[in-house]
Coordinates of C-alpha atoms (C1' of nucleotides) in Angstrom, one line a residue:
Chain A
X1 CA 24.9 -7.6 -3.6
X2 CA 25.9 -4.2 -4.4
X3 CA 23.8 -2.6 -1.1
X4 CA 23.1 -4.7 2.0
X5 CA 19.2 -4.8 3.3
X6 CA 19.9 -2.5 6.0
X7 CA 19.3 -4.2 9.3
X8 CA 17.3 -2.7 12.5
X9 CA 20.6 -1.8 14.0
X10 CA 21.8 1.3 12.5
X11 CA 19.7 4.5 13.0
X12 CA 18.4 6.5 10.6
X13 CA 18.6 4.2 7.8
X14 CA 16.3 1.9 6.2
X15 CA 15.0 -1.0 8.3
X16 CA 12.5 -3.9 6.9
X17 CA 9.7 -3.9 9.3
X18 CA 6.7 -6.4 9.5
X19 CA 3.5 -5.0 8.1
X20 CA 1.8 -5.1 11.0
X21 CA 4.4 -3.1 12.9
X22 CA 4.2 -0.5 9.7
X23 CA 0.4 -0.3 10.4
X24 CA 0.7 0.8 14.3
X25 CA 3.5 3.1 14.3
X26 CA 0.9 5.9 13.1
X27 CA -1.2 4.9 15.8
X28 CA 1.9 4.9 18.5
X29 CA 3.2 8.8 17.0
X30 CA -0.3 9.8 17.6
X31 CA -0.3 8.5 21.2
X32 CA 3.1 10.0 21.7
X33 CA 2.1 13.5 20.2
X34 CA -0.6 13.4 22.7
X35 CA 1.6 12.5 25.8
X36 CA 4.2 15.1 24.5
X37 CA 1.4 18.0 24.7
X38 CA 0.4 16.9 28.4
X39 CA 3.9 17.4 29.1
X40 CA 5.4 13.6 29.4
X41 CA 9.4 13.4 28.9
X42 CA 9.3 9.9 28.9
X43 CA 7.0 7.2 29.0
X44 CA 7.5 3.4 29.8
X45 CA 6.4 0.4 27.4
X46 CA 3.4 0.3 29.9
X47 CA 2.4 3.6 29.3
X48 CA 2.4 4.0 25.7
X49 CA 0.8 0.7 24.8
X50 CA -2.4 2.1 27.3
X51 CA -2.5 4.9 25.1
X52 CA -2.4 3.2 22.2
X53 CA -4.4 0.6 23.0
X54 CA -2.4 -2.5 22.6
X55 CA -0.6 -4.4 24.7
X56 CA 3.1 -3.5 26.0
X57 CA 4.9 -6.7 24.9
X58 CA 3.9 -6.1 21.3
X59 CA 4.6 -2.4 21.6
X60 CA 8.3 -3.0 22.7
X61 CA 8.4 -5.7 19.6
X62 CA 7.6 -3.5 17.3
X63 CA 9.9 -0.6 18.7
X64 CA 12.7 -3.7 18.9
X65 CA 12.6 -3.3 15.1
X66 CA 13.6 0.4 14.7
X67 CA 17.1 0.2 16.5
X68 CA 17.4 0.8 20.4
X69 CA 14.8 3.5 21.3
X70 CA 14.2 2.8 24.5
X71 CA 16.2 3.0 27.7
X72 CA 16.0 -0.2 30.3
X73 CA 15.1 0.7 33.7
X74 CA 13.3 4.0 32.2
X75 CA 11.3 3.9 29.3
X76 CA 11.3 5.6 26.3
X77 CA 12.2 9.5 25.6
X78 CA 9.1 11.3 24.1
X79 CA 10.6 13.6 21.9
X80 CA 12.8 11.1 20.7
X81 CA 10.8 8.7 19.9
X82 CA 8.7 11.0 17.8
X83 CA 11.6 11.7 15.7
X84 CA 12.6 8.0 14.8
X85 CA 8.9 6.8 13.8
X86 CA 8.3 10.1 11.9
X87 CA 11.5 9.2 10.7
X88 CA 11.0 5.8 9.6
X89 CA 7.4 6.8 8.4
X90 CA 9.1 9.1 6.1
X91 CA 7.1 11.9 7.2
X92 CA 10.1 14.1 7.6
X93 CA 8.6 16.5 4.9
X94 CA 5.0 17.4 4.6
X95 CA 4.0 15.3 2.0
X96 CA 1.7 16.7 -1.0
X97 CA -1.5 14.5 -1.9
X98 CA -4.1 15.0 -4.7
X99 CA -8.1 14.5 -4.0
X100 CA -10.0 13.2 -6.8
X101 CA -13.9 13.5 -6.3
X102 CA -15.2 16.4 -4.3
X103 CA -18.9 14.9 -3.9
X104 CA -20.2 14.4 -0.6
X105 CA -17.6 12.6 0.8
X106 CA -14.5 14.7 -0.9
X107 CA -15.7 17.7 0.5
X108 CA -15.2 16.9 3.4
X109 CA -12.0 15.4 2.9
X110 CA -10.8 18.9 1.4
X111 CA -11.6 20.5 5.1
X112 CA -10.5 17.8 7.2
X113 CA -7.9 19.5 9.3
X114 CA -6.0 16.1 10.8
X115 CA -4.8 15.4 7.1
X116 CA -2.8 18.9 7.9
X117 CA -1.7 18.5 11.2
X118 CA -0.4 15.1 10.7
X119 CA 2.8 15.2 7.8
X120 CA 0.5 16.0 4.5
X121 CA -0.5 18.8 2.9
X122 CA -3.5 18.9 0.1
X123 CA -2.3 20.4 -2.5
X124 CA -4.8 19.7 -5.4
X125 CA -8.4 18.7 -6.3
X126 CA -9.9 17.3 -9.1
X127 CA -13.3 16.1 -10.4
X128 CA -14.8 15.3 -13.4
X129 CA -17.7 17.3 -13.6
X130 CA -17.5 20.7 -15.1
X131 CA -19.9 22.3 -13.1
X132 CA -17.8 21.7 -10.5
X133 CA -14.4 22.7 -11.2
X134 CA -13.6 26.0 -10.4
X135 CA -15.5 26.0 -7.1
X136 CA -12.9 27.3 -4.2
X137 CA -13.2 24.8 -1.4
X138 CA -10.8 25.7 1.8
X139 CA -8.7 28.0 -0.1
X140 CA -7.9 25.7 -3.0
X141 CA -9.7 25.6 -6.4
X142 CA -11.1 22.0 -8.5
X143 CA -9.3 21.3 -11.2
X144 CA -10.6 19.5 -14.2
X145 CA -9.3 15.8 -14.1
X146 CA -7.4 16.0 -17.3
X147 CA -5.2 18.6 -15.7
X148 CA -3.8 15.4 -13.8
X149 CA -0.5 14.6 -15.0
X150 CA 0.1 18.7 -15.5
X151 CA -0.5 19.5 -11.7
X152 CA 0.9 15.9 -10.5
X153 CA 4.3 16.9 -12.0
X154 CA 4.4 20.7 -10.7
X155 CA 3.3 19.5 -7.5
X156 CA 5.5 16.4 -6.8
X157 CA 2.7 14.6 -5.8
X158 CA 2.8 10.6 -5.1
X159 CA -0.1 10.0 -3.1
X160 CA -4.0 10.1 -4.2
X161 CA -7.3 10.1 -2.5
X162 CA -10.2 9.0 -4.5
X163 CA -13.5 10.0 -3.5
X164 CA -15.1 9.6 -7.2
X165 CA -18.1 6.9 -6.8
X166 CA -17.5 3.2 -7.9
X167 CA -18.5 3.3 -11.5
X168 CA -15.7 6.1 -11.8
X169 CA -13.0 5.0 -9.8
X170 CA -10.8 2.3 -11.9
X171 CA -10.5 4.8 -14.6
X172 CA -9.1 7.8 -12.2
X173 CA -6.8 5.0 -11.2
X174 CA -5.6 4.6 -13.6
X175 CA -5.2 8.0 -14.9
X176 CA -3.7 8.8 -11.6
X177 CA -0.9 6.2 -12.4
X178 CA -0.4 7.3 -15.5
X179 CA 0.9 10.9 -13.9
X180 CA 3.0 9.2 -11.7
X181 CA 1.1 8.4 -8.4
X182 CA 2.2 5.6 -6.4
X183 CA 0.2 5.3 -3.9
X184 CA -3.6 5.3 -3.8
X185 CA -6.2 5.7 -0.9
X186 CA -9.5 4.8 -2.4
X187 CA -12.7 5.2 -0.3
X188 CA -14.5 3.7 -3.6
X189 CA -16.4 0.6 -2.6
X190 CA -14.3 -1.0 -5.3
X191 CA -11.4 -3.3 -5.9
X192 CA -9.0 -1.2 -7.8
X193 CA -6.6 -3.1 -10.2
X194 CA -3.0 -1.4 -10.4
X195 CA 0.5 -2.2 -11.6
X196 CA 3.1 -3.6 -9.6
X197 CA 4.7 -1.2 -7.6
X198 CA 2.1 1.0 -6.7
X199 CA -0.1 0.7 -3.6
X200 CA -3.3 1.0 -2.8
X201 CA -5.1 1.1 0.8
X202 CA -9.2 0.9 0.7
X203 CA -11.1 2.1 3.0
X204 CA -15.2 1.2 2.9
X205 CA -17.9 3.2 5.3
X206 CA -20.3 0.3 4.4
X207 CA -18.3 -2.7 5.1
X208 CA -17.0 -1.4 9.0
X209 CA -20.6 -1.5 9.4
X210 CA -21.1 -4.9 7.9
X211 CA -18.2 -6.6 10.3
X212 CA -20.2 -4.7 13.4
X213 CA -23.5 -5.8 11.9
X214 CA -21.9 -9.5 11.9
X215 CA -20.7 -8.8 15.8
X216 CA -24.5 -7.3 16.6
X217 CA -26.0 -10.4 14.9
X218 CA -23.7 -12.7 17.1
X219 CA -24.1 -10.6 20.1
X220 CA -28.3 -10.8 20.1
X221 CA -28.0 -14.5 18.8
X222 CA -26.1 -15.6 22.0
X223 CA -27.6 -13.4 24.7
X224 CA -31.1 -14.7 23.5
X225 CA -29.9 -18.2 25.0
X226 CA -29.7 -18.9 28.4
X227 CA -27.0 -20.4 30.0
X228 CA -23.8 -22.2 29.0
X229 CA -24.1 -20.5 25.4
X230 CA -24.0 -16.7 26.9
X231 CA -20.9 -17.0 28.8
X232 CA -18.9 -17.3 25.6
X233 CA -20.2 -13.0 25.1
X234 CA -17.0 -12.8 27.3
X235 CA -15.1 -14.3 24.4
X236 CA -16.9 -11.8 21.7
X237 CA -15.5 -8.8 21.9
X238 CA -12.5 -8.7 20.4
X239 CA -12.0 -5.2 20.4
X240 CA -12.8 -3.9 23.9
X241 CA -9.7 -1.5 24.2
X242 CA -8.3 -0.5 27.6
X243 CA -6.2 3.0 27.8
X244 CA -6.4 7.0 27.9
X245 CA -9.1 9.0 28.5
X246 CA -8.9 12.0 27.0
Chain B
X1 CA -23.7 -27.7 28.1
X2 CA -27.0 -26.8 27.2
X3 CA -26.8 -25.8 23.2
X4 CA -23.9 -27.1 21.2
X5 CA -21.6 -24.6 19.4
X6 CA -23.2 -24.8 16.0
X7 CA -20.9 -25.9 13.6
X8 CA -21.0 -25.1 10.3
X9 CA -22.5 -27.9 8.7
X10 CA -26.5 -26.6 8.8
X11 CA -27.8 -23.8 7.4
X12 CA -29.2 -20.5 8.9
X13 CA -27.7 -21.1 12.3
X14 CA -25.0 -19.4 13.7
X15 CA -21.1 -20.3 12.6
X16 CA -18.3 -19.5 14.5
X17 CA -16.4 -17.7 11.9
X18 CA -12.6 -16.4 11.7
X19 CA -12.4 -12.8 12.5
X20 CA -10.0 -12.8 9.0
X21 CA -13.2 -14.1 7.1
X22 CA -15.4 -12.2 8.7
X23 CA -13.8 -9.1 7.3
X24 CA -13.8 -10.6 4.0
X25 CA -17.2 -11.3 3.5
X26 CA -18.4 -7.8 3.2
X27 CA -16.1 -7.7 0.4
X28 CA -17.6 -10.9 -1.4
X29 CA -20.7 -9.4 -1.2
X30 CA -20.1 -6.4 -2.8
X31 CA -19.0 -8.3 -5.6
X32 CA -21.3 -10.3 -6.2
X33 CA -24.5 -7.5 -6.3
X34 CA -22.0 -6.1 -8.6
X35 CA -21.8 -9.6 -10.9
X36 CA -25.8 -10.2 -10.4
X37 CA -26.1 -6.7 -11.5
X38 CA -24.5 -7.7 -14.9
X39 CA -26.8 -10.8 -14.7
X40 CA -24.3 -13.4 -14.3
X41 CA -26.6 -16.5 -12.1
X42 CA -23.5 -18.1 -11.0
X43 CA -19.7 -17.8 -10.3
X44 CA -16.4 -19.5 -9.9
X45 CA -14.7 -19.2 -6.8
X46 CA -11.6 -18.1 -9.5
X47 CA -14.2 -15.3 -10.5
X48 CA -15.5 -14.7 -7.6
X49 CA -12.2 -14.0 -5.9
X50 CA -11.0 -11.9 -8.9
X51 CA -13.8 -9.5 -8.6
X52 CA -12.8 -9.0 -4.4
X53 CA -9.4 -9.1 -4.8
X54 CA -8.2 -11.9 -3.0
X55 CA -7.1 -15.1 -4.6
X56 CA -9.3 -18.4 -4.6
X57 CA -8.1 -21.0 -2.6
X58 CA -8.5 -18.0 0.4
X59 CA -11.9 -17.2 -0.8
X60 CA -13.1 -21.0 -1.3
X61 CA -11.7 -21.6 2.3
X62 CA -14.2 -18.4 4.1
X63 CA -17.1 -19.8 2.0
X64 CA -16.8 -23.3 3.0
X65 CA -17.2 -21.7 7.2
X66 CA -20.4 -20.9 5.8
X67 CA -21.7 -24.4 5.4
X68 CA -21.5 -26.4 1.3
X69 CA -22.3 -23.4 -0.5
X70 CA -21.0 -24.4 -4.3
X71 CA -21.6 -26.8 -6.6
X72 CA -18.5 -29.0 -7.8
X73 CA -17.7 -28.7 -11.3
X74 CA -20.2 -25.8 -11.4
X75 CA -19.6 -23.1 -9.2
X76 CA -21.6 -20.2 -6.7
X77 CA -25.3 -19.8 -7.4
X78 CA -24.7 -15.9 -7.0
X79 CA -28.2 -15.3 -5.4
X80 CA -28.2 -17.5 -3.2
X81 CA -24.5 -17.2 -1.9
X82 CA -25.6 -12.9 -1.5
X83 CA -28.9 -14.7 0.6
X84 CA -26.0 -17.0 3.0
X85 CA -23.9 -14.0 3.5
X86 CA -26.2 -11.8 4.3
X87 CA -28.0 -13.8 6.5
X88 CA -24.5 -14.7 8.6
X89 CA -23.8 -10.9 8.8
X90 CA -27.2 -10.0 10.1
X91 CA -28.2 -8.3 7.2
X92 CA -31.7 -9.3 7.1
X93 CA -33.2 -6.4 8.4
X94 CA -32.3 -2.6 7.6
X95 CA -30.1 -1.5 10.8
X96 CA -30.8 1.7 12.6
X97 CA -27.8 3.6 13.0
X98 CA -27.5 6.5 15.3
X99 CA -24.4 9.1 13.7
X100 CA -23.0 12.0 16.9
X101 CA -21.1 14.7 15.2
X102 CA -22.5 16.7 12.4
X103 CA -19.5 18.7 11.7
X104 CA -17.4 18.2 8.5
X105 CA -17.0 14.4 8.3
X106 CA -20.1 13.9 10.0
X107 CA -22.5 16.1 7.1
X108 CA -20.6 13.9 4.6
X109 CA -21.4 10.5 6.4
X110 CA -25.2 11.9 6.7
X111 CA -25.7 12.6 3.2
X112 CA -23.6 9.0 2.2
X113 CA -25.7 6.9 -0.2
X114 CA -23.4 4.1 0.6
X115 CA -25.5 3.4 4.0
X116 CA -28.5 3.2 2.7
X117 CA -28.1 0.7 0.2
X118 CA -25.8 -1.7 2.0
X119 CA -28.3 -2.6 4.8
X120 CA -28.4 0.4 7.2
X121 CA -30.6 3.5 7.9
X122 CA -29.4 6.1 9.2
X123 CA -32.0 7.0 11.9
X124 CA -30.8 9.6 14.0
X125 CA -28.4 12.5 14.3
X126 CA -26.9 14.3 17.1
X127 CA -24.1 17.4 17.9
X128 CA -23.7 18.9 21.1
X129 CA -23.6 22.5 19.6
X130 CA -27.0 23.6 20.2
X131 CA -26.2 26.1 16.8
X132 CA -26.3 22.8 14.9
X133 CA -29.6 21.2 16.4
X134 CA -32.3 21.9 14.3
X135 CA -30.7 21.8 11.5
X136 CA -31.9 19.4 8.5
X137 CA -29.3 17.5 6.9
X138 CA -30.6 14.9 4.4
X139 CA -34.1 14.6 5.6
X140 CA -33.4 14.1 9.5
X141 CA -33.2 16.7 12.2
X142 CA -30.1 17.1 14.5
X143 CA -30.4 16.3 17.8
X144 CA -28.9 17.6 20.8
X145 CA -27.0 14.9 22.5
X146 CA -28.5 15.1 25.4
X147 CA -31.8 13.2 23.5
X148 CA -29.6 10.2 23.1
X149 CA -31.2 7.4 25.5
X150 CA -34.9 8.2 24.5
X151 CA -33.7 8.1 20.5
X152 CA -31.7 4.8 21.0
X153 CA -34.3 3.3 23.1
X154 CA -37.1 4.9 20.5
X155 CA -35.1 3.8 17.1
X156 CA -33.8 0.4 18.5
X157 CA -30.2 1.2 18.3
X158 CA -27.9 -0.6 18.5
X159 CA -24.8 1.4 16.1
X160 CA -23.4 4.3 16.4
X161 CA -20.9 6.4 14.1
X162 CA -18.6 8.8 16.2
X163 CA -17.6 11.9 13.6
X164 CA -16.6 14.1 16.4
X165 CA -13.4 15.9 17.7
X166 CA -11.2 13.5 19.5
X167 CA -11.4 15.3 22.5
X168 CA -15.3 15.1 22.9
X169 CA -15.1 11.2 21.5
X170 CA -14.5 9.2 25.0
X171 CA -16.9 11.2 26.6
X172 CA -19.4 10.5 23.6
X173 CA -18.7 7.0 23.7
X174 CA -19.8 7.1 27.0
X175 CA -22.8 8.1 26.5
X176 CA -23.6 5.8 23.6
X177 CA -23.2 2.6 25.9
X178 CA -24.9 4.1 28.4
X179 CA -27.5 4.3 25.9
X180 CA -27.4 1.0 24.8
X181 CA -25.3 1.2 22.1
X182 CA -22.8 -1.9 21.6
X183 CA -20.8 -1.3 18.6
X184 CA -19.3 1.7 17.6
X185 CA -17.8 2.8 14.3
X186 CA -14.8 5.5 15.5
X187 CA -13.7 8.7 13.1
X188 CA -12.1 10.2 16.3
X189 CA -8.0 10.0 16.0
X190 CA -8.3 8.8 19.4
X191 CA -8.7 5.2 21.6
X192 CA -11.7 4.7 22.6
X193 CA -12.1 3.1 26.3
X194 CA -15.3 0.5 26.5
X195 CA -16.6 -1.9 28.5
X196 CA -16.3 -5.6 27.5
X197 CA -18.9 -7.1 25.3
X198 CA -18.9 -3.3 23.0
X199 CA -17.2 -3.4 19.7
X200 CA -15.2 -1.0 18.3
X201 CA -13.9 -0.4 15.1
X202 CA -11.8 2.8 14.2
X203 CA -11.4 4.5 10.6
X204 CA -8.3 6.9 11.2
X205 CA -7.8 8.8 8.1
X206 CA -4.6 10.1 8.3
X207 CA -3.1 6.9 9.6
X208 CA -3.7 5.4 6.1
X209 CA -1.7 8.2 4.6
X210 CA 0.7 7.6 6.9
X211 CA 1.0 3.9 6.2
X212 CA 0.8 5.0 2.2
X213 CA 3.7 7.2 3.2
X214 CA 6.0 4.8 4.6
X215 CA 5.6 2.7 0.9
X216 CA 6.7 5.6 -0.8
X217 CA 9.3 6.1 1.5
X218 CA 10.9 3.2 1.2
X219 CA 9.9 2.9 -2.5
X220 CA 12.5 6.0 -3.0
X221 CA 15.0 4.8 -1.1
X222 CA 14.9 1.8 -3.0
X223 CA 14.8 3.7 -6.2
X224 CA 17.6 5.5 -5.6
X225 CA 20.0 2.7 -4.9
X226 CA 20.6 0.6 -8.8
X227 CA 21.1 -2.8 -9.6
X228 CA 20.3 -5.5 -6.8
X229 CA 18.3 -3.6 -4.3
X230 CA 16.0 -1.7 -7.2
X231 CA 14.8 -5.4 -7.7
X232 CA 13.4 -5.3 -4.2
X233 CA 10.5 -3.1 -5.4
X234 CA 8.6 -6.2 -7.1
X235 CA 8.9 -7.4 -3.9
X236 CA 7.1 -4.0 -2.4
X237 CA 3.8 -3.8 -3.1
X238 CA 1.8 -6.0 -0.9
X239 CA -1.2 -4.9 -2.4
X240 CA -1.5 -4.9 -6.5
X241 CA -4.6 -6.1 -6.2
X242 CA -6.1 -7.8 -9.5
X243 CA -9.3 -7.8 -10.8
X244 CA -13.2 -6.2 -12.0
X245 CA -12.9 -3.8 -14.5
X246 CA -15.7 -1.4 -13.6
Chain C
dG1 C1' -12.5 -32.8 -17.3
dT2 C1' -14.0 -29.0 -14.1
dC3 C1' -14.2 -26.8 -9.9
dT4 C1' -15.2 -27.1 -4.9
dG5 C1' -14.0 -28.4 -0.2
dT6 C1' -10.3 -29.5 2.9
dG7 C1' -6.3 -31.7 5.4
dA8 C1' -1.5 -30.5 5.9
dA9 C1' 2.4 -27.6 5.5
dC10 C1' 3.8 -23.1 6.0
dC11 C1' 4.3 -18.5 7.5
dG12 C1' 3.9 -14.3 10.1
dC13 C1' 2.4 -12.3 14.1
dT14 C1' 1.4 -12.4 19.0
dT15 C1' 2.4 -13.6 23.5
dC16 C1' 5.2 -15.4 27.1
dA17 C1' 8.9 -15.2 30.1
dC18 C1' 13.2 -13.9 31.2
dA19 C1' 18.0 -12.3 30.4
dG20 C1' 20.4 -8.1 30.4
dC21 C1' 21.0 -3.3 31.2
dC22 C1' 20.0 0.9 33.8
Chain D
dG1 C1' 14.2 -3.0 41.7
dG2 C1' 12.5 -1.5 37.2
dC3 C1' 11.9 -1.7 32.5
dT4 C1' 13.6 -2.8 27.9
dG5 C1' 15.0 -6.1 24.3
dT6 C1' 14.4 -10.7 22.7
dG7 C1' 14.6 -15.9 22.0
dA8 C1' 11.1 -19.4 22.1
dA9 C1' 6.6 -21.1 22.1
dG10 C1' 2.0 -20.7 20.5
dC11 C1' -1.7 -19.3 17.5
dG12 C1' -4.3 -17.8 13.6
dG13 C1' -4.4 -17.3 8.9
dT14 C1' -2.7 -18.3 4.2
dT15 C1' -1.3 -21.3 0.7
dC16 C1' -0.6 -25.7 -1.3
dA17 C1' -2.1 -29.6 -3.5
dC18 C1' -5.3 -33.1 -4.0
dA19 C1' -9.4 -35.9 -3.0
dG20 C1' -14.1 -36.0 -4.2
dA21 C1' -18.5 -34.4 -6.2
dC22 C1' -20.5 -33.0 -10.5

DNA sequence: GTCTGTGAACCGCTTCACAGCC
DNA sequence: GGCTGTGAAGCGGTTCACAGAC
């Protein structure tokens, strides 16, 4: 082969991390941004797992995988740390990202300040309604949709947030592939189908509520037995999380 | 012990389902309102799993934790399979959800359709900025948070949505469980600390960009290397999802 | 023949427990 | 002595492949 897979041992290349590992490093730079406002140097495998609420075994696995970040005996530099994961997340540069939809829900994705603070920058919005575009919303103006591939281009923008209800949704998809997005956040409570190569993460409002509905449900059906049967409540929650008070 | 762990061989009693399908089914159902919409009476699991995404043996395996639900040869009897699922995630009744935070996010959230029609109410509102209380959004008054036990106690509550800062969320949290409140949907970037027996489930927006980012991240490195390691891409998207033309 | 339900193999992730370095 | 990095064991979930009902 003409390039080896990079392994974990060499820093700032490319290593091949675990999906699950991919998922939590956002939630460990947060924790660490936090700990590096209150001052923290350093913090031990301990310490940052509390803040992010998982356990430290797993923590240290997953920071196994980016090279040698830690030091034994110590714990792990702050600052440091920061660096690597940003690093690794490729969130070295702000990145640009289009909205799509500015309904309800868009809106308030358009103002949400922790998009900006956290590696991305908004840097266009679209919708499909006429009466709508040209509206200034937090300094920026909606676009018409067909302007897509026109403002994709100029912008360099890979990543897309649709906001667009169901019905509407496949076809900004697509439309949003076809300019040259790769990767797709879709709060549409719909399964989007997309070429190979291009990712999509979904997020639903209604089905989080489902899953706890599902926990409630379990919860009442349990404590209305005496008994045996309610002592297995201790095994329900899954998610009780321990760690940092703000 | 006194009442056997119901298995999941009769009917409308209580299965002990995998946390993996349990997260799924909200997903199945969607999909099928969507195919009894279009007036299809029954489904194949192939179908069935094409509409939500995932594949079939998968989706035949969480429907058989739900008791014999098809019919060999035949199929899912779409009504009743959306009656068996909704009856497992405690969907009978409309669930009163109590929603703290009516600043950006949380004026979206209020004024989400989405809620209402996928077996929840929203039933109260509360901010701790006394400029917002008073205020009619959608129909409802905010409340000050300060009202929170007589509402929860009042609207038989038993979910709340956290839409605040993340500084103000533990100390929200708090309160909920205090109230009586034992699952909580979490927009704060932040870990929430509860006692056992609460649920938690936590929407991070930017976290999902950042995961997004790390794909494209590695999708240009790979990019940028030709021959062998380019072919690594087919191998990069974990999730080209199939499926339900709109 | 068709399509579901399911044991068995497989795989990835988590957890344990400790060796190795500070 | 303290804390990280990591093989090994354990566990849950996915996939395979086919038996069995229609």
């Amino acid at each position: 082969m003409s390039q080896q897979r990079t392994g974990p041992t060499d820093g700032p290349d490319f290593p091949d991390l675990p999906e699950a590992t991919v998922a939590r490093l956002p939630e460990y730079l947060r924790a660490l941004h936090h700990l590096a406002e209150e001052g923290h140097d350093t913090v031990s495998s301990e310490g940052l797992a509390a803040a992010a609420g998982v356990n430290s075994a797993k923590l240290r696995k997953d920071l196994s995988h980016l090279g040698r970040t830690g030091t034994r005996g110590v714990g792990y530099d702050v600052t440091l740390l920061i660096d690597q994961i940003e690093q690794v997340l490729g969130l070295t540069h702000r990145r640009a990202v289009a909205l799509v939809g500015v309904g309800n829900l868009g809106h308030a994705l358009a103002g949400y300040a922790g998009f900006g603070s956290r590696g991305f920058r908004i840097a266009a919005l679209f919708d499909a309604d006429h009466g709508r575009v040209g509206e200034h919303i937090n300094g920026l103006v909606v676009r018409h949709i067909d302007d897509l591939p026109e403002v994709v281009d100029e912008e360099s923008i890979s990543i897309a947030v649709i906001a667009t209800p169901a019905h509407a949704a496949q076809n900004v998809a697509d439309r949003l592939v076809a300019a040259g997005v790769t990767s797709v956040l879709n709060f549409a409570p719909c399964v989007l189908n997309v070429p190979e190569g291009v990712d999509v993460r979904k997020v639903d409002l209604a089905i989080e509520l489902q899953i706890l509905s599902f926990h409630e449900h379990r919860k009442s059906a349990l404590t209305a037995l005496p008994g045996r049967a309610g002592q297995d409540l201790q095994r329900a929650d899954r998610l009780g999380a321990e760690a940092v008070g703000s």
